[in-house]
CSV table of C-alpha atoms and ligand atoms in Angstrom, one decimal:
chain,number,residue,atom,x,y,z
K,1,UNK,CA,12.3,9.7,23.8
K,2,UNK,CA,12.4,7.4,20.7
K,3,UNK,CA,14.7,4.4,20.9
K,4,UNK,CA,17.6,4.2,18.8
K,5,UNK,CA,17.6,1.2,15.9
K,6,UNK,CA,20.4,-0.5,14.4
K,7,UNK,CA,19.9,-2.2,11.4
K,8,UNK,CA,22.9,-4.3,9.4
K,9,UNK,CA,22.5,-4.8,5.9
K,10,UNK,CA,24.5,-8.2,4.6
K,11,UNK,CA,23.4,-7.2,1.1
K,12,UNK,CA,24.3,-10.5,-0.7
K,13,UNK,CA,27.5,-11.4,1.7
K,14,UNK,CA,28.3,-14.8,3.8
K,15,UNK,CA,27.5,-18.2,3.8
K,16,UNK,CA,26.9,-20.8,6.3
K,17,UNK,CA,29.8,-21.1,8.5
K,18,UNK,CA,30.6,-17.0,8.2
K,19,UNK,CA,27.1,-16.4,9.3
K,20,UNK,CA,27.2,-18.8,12.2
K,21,UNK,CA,30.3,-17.5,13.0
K,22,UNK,CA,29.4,-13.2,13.0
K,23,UNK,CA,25.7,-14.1,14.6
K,24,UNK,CA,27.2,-16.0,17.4
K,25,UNK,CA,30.0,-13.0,17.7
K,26,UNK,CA,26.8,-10.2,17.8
K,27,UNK,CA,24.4,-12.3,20.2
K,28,UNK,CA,27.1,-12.2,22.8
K,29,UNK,CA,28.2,-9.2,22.0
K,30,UNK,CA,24.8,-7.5,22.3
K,31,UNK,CA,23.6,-9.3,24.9
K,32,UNK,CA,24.1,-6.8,27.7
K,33,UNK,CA,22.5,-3.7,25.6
K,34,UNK,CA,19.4,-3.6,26.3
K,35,UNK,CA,18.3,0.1,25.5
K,36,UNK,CA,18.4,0.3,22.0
K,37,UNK,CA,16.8,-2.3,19.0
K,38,UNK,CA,19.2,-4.1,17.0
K,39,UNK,CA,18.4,-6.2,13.3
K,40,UNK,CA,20.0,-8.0,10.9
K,41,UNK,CA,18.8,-8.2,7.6
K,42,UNK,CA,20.7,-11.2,5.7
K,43,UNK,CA,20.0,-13.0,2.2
K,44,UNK,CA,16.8,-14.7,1.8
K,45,UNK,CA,18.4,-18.0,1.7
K,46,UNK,CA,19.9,-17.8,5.2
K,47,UNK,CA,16.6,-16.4,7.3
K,48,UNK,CA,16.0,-19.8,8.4
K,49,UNK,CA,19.7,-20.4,9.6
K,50,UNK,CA,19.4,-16.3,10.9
K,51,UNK,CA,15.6,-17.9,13.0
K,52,UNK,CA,17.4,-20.7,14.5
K,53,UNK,CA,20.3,-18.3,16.1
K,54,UNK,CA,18.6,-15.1,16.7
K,55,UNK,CA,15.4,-16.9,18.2
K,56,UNK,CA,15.1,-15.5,22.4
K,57,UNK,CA,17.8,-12.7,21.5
K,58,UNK,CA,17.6,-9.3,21.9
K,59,UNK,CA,18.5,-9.2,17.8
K,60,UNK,CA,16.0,-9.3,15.2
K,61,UNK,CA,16.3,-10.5,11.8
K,62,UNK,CA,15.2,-9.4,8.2
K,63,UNK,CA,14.8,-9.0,4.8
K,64,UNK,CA,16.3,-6.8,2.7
K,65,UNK,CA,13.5,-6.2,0.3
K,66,UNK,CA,9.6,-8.0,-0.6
K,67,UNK,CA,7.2,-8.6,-3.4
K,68,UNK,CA,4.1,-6.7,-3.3
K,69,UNK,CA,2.5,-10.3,-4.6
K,70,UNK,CA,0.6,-12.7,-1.6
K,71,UNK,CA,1.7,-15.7,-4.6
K,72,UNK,CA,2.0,-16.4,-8.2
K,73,UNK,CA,4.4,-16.6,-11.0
K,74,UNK,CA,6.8,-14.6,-10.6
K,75,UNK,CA,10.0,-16.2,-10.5
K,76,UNK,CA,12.5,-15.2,-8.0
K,77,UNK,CA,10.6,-13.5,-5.7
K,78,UNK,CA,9.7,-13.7,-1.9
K,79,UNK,CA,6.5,-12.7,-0.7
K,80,UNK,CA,5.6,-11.1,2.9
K,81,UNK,CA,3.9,-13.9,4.7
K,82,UNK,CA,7.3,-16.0,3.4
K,83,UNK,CA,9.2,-13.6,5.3
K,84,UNK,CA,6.8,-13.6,8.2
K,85,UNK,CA,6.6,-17.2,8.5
K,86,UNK,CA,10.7,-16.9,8.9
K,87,UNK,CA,10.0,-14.7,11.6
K,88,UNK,CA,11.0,-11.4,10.2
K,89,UNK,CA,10.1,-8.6,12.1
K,90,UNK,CA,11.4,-6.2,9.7
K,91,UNK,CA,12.1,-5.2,5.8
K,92,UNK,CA,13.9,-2.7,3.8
K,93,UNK,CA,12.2,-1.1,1.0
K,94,UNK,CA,13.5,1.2,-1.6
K,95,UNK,CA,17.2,0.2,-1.5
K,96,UNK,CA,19.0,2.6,-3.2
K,97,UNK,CA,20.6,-0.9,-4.9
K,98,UNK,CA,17.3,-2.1,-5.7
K,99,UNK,CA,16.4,1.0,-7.4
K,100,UNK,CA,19.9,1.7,-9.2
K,101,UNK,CA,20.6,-2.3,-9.9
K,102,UNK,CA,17.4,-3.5,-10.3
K,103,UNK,CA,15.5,-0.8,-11.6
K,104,UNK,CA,12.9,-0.5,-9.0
K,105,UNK,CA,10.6,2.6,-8.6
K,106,UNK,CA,8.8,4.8,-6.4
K,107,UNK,CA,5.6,2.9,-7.8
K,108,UNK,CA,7.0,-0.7,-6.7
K,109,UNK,CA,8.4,1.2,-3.5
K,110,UNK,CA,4.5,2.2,-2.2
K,111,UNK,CA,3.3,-1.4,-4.0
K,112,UNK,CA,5.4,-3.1,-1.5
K,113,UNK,CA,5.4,-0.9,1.6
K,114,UNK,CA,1.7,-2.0,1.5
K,115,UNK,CA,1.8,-5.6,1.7
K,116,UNK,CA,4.6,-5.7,4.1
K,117,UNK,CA,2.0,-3.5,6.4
K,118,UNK,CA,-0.7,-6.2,5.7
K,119,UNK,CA,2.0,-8.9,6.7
K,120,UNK,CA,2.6,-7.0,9.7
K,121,UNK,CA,6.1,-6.5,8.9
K,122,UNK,CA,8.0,-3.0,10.2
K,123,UNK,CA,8.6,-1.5,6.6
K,124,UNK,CA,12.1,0.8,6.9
K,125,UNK,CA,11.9,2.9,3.7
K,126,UNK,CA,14.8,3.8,2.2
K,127,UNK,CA,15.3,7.0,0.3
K,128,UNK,CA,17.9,9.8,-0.1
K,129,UNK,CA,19.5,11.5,-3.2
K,130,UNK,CA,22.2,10.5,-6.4
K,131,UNK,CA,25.5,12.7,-6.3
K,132,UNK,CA,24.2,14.4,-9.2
K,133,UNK,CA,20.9,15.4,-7.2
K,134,UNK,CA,23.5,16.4,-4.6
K,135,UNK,CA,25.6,18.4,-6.3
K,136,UNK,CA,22.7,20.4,-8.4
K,137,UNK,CA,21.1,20.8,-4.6
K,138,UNK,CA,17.7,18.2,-5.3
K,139,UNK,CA,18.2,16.5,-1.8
K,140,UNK,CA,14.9,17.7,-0.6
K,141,UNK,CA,13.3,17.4,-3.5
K,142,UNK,CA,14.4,13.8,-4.6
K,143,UNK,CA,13.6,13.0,-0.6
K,144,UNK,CA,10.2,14.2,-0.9
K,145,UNK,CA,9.1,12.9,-3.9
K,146,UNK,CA,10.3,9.5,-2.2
K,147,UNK,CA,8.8,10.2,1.0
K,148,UNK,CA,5.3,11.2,-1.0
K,149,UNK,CA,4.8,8.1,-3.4
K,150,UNK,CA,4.4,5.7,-0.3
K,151,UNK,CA,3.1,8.2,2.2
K,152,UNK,CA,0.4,9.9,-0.3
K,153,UNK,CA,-1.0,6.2,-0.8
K,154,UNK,CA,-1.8,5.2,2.4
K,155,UNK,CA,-5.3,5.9,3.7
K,156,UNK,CA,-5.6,6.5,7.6
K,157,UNK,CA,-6.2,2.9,8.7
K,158,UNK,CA,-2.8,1.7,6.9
K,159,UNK,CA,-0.8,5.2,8.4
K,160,UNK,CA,-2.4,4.0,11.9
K,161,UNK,CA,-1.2,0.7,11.1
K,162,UNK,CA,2.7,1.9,9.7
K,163,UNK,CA,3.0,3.5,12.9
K,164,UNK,CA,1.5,1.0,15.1
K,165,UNK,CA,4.8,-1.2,13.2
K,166,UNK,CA,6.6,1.3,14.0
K,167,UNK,CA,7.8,1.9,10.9
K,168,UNK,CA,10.9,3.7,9.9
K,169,UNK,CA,12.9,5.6,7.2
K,170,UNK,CA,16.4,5.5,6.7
K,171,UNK,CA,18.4,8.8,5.0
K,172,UNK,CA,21.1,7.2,2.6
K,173,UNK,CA,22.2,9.4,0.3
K,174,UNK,CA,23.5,7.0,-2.2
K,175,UNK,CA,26.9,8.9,-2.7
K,176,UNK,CA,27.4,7.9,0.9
K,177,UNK,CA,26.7,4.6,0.0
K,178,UNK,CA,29.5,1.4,0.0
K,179,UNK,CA,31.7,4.6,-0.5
K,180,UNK,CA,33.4,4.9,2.7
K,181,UNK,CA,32.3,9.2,2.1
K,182,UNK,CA,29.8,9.5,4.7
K,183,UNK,CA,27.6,12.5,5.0
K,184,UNK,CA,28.8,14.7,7.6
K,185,UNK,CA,26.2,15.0,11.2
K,186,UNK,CA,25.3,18.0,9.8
K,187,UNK,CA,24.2,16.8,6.8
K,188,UNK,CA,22.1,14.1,8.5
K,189,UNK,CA,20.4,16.1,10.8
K,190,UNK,CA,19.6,18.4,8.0
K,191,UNK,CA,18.1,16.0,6.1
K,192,UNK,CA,16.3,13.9,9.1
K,193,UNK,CA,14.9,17.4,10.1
K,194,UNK,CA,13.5,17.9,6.9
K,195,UNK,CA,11.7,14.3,7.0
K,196,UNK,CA,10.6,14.3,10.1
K,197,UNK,CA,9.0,18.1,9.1
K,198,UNK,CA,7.3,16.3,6.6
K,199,UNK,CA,5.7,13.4,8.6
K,200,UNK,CA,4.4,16.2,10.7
K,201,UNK,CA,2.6,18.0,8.3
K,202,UNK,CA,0.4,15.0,8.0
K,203,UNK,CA,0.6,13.6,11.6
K,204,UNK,CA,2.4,15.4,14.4
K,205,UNK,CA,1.9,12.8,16.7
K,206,UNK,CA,3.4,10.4,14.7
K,207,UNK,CA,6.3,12.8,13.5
K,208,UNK,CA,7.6,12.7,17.1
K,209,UNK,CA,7.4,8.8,17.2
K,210,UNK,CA,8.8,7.9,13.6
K,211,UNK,CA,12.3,6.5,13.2
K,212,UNK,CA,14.8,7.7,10.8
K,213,UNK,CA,17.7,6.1,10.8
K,214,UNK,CA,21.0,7.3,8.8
K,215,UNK,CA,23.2,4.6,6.2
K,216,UNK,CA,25.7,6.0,4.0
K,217,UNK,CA,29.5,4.5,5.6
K,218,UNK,CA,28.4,4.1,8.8
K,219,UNK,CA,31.3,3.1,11.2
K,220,UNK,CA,32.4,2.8,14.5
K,221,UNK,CA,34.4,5.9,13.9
K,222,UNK,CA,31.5,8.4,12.8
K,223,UNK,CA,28.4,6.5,14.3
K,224,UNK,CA,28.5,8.5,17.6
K,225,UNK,CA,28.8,12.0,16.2
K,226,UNK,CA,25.8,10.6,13.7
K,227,UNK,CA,23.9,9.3,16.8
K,228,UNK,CA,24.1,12.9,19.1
K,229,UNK,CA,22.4,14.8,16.4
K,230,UNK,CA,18.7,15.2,17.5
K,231,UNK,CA,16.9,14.1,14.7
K,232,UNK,CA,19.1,11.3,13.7
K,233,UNK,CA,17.7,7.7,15.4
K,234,UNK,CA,20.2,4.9,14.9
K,235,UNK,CA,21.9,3.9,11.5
K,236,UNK,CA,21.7,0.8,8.9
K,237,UNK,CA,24.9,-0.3,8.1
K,238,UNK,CA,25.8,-2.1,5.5
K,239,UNK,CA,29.5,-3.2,5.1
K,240,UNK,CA,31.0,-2.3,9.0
K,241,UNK,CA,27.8,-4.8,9.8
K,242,UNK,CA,29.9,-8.0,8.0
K,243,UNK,CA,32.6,-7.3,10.6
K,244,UNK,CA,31.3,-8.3,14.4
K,245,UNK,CA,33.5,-6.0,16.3
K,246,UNK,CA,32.9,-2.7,13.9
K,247,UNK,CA,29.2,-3.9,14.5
K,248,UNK,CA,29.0,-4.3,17.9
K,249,UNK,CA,30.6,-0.9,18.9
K,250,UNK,CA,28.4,0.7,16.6
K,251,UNK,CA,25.5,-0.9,18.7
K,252,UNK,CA,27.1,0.1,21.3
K,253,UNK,CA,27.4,4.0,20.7
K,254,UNK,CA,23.6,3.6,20.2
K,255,UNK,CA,22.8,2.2,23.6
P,301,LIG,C1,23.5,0.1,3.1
P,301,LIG,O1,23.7,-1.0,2.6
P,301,LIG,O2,22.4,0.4,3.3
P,301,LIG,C2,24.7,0.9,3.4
P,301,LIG,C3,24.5,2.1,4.0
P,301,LIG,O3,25.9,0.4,3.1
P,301,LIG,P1,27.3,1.0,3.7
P,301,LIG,O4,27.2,1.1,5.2
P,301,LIG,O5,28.3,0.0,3.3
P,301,LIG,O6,27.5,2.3,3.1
């Protein structure tokens, strides 16, 4: 029986006093759930401020992308052990953002997956098709291809080591995406089925253990449909996760 996850995604929302404010709201609100694993990944800037709250909670905390670099010049960026040293337990790779915004690839996706596994942060890779792909029936194949640029890289030792992290993937199709149209349970479980076939074919074992989580509009409305399907493990939630109650009963509906 794998354990459902909840992940929030602030993306780049809040500020000091809002955080305080929705962390406070979600460490009380949580408190009592104690059969599923909840995180909140929040703007670099505010990991120390997410530490100092979340520190001997049942929540963990976050980032919402890494640099494959240990150090270095390169401007702007935030390297594992910076994220480790914050106490993050977890990190989303392969935003559909980061690769639509910030032009990031499959390449940079597999780059980084493998130094947050040599930080010994729990990577949760994101991947899922564009409308387009959608509409001209690609899902698989855009998953796939995804799926295959970080998993073909990794030699036993680091796959051992991924799901050792417990590592997860989350299924966002980006249509579903900050667009309020979620994909149906169907569609999920589809989709989850497909990935989880996939892990298999390389490890069965680890097929049954793997998380894949669903984000694409997630709400307190749709989360517990999305949650009964079999293959579908918890959610990442990206704007209902700004508002404490939405959040909460979406945690909830996973416990
Ligand atoms: C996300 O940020 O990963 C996400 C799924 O956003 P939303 O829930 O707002 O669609």
């Amino acid at each position: 029986m794998r354990r459902k996850l909840v992940v929030g995604n602030w993306k780049m929302h809040g500020n000091l006093n809002s955080n305080q404010i929705l962390l406070e709201s979600l460490i009380d609100g949580l408190k009592d759930y104690k059969n599923a694993d909840y995180v909140v990944c929040v703007p670099n800037i505010y990991l120390f401020q997410a530490r100092s709250l979340l520190e001997n909670t049942n929540i963990s905390w976050g980032g919402q992308n890494v640099n494959q670099h240990e150090q270095g010049a390169f401007t702007g960026a935030v390297a594992p052990h910076m994220l480790t040293d914050l106490g993050c337990s977890y990190v989303l790779l392969g935003h559909s953002e980061r690769r639509v915004l910030f032009h990031e690839t499959n390449l940079t996706a597999a780059a980084r997956f493998d130094a947050a596994l040599k930080a010994g942060l729990t990577p949760i890779l994101c991947v899922g098709e564009t409308l387009a792909e959608h509409e001209a029936g690609l899902t698989e194949v855009i998953v796939a291809s995804q799926m295959d640029a970080v998993m073909a890289t990794l030699d036993e030792q680091e796959s051992a080591k991924a799901m050792q992290l417990n590592m997860a993937f989350a299924y966002e199709p980006v249509w579903a995406v900050g667009t309020g149209r979620s994909a149906t349970p169907e569609q999920a479980q589809s989709v989850h089925a497909f990935i989880r076939n996939r892990i298999a074919r390389r490890d069965a074992e680890a097929a049954t253990h793997v998380r894949i989580i669903y984000g694409g509009s997630v709400k307190a409305q749709n989360a517990k449909e999305l949650f009964a399907k079999p293959d579908v493990d918890g959610g990442l939630v990206g704007g209902a996760s700004l508002n404490a109650e939405e959040f909460i009963e979406i945690c909830r509906l996973a416990n």
